[in-house]
PDB file of C-alpha atoms and ligand atoms in Angstrom:
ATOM      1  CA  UNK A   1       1.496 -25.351  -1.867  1.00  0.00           C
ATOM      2  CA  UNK A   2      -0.428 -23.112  -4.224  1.00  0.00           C
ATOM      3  CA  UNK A   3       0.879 -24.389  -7.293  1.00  0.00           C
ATOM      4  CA  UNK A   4      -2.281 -25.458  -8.445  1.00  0.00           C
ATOM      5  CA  UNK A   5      -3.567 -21.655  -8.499  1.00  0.00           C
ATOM      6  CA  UNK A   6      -0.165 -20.046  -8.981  1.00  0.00           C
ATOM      7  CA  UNK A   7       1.982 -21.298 -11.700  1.00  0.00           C
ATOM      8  CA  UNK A   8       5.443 -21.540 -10.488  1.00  0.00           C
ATOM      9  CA  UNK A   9       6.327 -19.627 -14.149  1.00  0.00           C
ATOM     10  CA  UNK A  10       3.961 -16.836 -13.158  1.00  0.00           C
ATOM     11  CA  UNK A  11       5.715 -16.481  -9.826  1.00  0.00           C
ATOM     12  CA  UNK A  12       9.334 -16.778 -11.676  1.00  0.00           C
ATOM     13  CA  UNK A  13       8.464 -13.685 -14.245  1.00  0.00           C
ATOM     14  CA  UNK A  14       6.655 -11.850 -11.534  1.00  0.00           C
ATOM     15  CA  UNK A  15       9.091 -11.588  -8.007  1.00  0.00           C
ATOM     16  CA  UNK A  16       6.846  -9.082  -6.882  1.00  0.00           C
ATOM     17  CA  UNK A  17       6.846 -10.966  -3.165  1.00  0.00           C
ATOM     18  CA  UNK A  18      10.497 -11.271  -3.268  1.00  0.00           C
ATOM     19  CA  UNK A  19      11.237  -7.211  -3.147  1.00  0.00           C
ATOM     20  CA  UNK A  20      10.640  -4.862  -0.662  1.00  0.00           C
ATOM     21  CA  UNK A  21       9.612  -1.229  -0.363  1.00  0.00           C
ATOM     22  CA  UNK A  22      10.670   0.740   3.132  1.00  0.00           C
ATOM     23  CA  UNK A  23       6.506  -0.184   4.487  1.00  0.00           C
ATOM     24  CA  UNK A  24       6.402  -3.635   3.373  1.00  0.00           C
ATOM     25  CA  UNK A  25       9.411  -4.704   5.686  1.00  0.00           C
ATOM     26  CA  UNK A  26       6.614  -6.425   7.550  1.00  0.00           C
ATOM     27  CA  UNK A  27       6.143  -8.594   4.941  1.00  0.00           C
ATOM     28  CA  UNK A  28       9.176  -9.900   4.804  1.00  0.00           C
ATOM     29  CA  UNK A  29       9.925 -13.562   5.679  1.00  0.00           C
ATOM     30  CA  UNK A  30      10.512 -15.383   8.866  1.00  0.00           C
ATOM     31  CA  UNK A  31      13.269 -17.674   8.915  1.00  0.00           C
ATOM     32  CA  UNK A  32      13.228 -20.406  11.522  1.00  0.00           C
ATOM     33  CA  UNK A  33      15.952 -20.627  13.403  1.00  0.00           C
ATOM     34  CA  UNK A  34      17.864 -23.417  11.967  1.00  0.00           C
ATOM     35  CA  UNK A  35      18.090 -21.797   8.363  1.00  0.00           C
ATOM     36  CA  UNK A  36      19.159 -18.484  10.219  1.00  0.00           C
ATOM     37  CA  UNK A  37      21.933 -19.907  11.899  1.00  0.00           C
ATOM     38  CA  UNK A  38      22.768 -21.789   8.619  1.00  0.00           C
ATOM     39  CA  UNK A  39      22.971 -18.369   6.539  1.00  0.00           C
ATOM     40  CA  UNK A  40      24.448 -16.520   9.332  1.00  0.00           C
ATOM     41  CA  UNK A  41      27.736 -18.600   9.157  1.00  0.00           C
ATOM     42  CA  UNK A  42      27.667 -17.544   5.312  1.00  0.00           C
ATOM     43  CA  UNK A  43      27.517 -14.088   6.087  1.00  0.00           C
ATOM     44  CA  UNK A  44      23.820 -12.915   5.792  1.00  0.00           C
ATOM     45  CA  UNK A  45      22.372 -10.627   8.850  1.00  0.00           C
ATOM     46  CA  UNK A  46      19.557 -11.711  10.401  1.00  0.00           C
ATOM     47  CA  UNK A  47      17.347  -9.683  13.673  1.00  0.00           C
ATOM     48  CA  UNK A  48      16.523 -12.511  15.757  1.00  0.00           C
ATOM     49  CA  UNK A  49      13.165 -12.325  16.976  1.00  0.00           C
ATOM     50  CA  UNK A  50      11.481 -14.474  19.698  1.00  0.00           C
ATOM     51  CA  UNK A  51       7.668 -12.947  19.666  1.00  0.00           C
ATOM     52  CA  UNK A  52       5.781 -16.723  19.120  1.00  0.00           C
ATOM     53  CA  UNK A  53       8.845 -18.925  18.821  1.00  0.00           C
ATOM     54  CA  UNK A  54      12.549 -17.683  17.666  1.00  0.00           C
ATOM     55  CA  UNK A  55      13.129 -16.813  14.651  1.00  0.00           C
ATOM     56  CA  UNK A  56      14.844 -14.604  12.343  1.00  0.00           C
ATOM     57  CA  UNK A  57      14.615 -11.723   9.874  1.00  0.00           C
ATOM     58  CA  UNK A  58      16.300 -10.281   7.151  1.00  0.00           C
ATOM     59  CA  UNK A  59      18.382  -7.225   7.581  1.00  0.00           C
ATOM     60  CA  UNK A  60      17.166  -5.398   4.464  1.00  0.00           C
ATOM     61  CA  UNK A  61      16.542  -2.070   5.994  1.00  0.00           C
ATOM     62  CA  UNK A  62      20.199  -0.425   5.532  1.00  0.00           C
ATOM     63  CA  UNK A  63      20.304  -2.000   2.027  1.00  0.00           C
ATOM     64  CA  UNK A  64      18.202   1.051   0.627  1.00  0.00           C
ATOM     65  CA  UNK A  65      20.535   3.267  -1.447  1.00  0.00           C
ATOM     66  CA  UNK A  66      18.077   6.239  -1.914  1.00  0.00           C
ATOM     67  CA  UNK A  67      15.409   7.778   0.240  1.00  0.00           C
ATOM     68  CA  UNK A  68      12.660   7.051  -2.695  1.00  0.00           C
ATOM     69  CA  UNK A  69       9.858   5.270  -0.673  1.00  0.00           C
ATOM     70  CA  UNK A  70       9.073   3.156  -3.811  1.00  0.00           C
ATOM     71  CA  UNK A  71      12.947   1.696  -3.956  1.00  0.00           C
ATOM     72  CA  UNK A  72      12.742  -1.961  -3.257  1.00  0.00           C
ATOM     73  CA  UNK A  73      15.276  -4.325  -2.239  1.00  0.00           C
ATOM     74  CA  UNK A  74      15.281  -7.617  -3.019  1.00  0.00           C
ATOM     75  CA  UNK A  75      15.250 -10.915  -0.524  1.00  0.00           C
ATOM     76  CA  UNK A  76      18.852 -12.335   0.147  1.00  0.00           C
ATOM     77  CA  UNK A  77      18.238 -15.380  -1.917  1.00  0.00           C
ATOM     78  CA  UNK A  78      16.152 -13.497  -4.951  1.00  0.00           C
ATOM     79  CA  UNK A  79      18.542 -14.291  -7.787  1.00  0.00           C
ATOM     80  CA  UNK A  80      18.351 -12.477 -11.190  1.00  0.00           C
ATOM     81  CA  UNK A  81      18.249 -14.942 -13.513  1.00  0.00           C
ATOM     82  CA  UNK A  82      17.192 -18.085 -11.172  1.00  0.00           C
ATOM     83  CA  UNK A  83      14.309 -16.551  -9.007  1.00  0.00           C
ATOM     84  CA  UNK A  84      14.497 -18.120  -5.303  1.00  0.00           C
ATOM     85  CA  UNK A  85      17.558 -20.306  -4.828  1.00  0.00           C
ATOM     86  CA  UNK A  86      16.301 -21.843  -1.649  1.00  0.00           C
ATOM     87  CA  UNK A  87      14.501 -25.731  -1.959  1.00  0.00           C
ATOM     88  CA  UNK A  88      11.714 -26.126  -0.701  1.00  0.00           C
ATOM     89  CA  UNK A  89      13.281 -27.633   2.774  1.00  0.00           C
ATOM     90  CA  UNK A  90      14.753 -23.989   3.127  1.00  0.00           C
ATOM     91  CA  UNK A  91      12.037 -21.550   1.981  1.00  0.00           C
ATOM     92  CA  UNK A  92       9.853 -19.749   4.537  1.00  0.00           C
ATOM     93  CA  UNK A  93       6.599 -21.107   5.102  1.00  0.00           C
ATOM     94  CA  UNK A  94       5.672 -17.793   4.577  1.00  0.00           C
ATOM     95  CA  UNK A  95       6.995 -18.012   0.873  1.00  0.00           C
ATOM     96  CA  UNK A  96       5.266 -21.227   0.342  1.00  0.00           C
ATOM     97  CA  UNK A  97       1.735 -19.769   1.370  1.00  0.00           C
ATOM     98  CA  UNK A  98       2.139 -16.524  -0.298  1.00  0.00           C
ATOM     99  CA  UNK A  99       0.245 -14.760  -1.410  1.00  0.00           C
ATOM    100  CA  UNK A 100      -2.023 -16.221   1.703  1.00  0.00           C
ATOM    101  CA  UNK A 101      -1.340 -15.023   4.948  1.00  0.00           C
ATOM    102  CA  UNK A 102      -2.499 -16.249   8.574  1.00  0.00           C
ATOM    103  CA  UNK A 103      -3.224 -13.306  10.612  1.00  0.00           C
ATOM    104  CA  UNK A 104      -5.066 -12.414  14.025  1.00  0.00           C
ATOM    105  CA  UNK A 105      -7.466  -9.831  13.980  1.00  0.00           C
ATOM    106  CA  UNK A 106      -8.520  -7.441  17.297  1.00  0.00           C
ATOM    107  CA  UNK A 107     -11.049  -9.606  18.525  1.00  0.00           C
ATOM    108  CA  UNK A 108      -8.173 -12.552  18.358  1.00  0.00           C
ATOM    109  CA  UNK A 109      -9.967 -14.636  15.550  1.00  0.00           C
ATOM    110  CA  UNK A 110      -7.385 -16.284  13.443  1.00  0.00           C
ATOM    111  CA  UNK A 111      -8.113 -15.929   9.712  1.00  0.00           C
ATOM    112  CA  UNK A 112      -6.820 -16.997   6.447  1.00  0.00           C
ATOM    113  CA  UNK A 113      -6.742 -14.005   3.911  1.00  0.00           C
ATOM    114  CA  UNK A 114      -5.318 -12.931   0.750  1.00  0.00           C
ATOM    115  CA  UNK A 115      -3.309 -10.233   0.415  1.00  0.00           C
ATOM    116  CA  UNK A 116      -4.793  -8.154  -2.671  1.00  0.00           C
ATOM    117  CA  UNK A 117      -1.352  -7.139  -4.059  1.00  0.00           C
ATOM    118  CA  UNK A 118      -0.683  -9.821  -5.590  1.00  0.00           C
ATOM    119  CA  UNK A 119      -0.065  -9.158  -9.790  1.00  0.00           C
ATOM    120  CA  UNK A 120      -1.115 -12.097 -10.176  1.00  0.00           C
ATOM    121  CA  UNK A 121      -3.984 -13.937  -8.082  1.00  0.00           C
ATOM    122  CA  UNK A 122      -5.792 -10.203  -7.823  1.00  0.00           C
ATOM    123  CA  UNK A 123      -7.900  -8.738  -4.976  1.00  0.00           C
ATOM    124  CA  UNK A 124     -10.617 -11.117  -4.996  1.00  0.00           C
ATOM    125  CA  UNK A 125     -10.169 -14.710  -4.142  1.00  0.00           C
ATOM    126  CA  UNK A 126     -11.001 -16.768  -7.098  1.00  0.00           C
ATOM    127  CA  UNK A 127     -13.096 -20.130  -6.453  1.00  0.00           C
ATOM    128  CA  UNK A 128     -10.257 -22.242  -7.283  1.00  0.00           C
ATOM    129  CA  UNK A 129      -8.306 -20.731  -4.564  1.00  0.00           C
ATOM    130  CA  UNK A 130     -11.529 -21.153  -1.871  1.00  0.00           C
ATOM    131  CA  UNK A 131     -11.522 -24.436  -3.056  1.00  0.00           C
ATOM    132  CA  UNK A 132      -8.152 -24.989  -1.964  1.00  0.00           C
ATOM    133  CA  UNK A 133      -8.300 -23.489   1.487  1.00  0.00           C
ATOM    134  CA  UNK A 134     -11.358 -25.273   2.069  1.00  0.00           C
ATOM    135  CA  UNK A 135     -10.557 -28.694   1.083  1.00  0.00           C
ATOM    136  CA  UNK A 136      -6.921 -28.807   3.009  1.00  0.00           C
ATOM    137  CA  UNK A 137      -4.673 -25.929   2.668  1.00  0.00           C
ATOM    138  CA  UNK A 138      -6.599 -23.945   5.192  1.00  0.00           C
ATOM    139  CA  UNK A 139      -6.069 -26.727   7.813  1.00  0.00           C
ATOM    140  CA  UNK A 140      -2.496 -27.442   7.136  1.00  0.00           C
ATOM    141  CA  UNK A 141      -2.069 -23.466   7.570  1.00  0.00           C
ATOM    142  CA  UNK A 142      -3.952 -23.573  10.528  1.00  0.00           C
ATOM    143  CA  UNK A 143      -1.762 -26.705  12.073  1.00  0.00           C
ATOM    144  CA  UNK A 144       1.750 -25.028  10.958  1.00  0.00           C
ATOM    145  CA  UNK A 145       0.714 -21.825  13.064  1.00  0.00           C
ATOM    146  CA  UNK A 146       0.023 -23.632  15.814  1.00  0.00           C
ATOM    147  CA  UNK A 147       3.467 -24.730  16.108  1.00  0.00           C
ATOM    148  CA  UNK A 148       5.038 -21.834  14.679  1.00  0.00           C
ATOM    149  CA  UNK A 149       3.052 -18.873  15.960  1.00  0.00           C
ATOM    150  CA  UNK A 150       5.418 -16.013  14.817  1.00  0.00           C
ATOM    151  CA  UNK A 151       4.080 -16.691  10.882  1.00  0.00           C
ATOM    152  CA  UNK A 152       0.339 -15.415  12.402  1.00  0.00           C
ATOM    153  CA  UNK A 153       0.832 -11.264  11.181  1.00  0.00           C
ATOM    154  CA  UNK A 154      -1.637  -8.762  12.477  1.00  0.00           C
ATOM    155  CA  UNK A 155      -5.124  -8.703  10.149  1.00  0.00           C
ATOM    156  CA  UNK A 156      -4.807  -5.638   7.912  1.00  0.00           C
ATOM    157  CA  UNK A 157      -7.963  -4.025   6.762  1.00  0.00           C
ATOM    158  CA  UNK A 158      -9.049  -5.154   2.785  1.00  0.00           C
ATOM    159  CA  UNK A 159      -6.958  -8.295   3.123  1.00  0.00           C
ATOM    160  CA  UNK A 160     -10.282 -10.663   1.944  1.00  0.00           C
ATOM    161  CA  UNK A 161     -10.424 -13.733   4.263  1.00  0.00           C
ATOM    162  CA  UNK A 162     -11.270 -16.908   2.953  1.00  0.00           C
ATOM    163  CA  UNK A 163     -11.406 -18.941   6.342  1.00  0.00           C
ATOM    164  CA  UNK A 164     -11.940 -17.749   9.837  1.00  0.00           C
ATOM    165  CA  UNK A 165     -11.728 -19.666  13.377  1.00  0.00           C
ATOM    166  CA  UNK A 166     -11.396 -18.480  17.165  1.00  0.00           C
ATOM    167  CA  UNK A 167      -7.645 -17.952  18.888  1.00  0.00           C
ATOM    168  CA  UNK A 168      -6.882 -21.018  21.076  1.00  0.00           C
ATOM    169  CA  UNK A 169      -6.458 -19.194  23.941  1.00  0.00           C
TER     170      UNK A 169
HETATM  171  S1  LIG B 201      12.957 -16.757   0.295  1.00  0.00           S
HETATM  172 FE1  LIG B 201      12.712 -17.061  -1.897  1.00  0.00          FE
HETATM  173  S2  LIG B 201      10.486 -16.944  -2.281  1.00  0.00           S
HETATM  174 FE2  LIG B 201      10.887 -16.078  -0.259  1.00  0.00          FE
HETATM  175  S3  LIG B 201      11.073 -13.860  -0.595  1.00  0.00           S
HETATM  176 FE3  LIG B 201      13.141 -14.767  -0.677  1.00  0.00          FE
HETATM  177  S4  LIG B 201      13.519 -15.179  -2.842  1.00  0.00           S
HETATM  178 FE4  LIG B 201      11.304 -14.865  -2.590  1.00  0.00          FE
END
């Protein structure tokens, strides 16, 4: 969805997104619940959630082998050589719209914001990527939360928001 920004050979080299330190287990993906079940009968855990719709979540946290807070653990379906092995049926929505993220804030304003870690797209939203948001992505985020409410994350502060709109409710 962001290939136009984000060269799919820049993500491929990179894999930041794909690994996970002990305090970015939030970040992790959210599998709905037919992929879940689908990898469960092949073996993989998933924590089945049901805060905004069921889903599930990967089991990474006894995967650490060392108490180093910077050890990361990679995503089930992060392969070495291949990157992601999942099609794009299969991959997260989350994974599709990385690195933008739909979150609430306090005052429960929905917003679409970057998240600054990113190696690659930066801190700062470049124009391209406004452009984007702007002229479609931002909607089609907006309508796949709507229907899928567990991919909205709490805002985090210096996450830059490119598009902002009151909570439904
Ligand atoms: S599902 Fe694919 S893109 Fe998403 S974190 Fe895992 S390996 Fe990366």
């Amino acid at each position: 969805m962001l290939s136009s920004v984000l060269s799919k050979e820049a993500c491929a080299k990179c894999r930041f997104c794909c690994a996970f330190r002990r305090q970015s287990l939030w970040e992790t993906p959210l599998f709905p619940m037919d992929t879940v079940k689908k990898w469960e009968a092949a073996g993989y855990g998933f924590t089945r959630e049901k805060s905004g719709g069921e889903y599930g979540r990967m089991k990474l946290s006894d995967r650490y082998l060392t108490a180093d807070p910077e050890e990361e653990v990679p995503c089930y379906f992060l392969d070495g050589e291949k990157g992601c092995v999942l099609d794009v049926k299969e991959k997260p929505f989350d994974c599709k719209i990385w690195p933008l993220r739909i979150m609430k804030k306090e005052n429960k304003e929905l917003v679409i914001a970057l998240t600054p870690t990113c190696p690659e797209m930066g801190k700062t939203p470049s124009e391209a990527l406004k452009k984007l948001v702007e002229e479609g992505l931002g909607e089609e985020i907006y309508r796949y939360a709507l229907q899928h409410p567990f991919v909205v994350k709490d805002y985090k502060e210096g996450f830059p928001i490119l598009m902002s709109r009151p909570a439904a409710d």
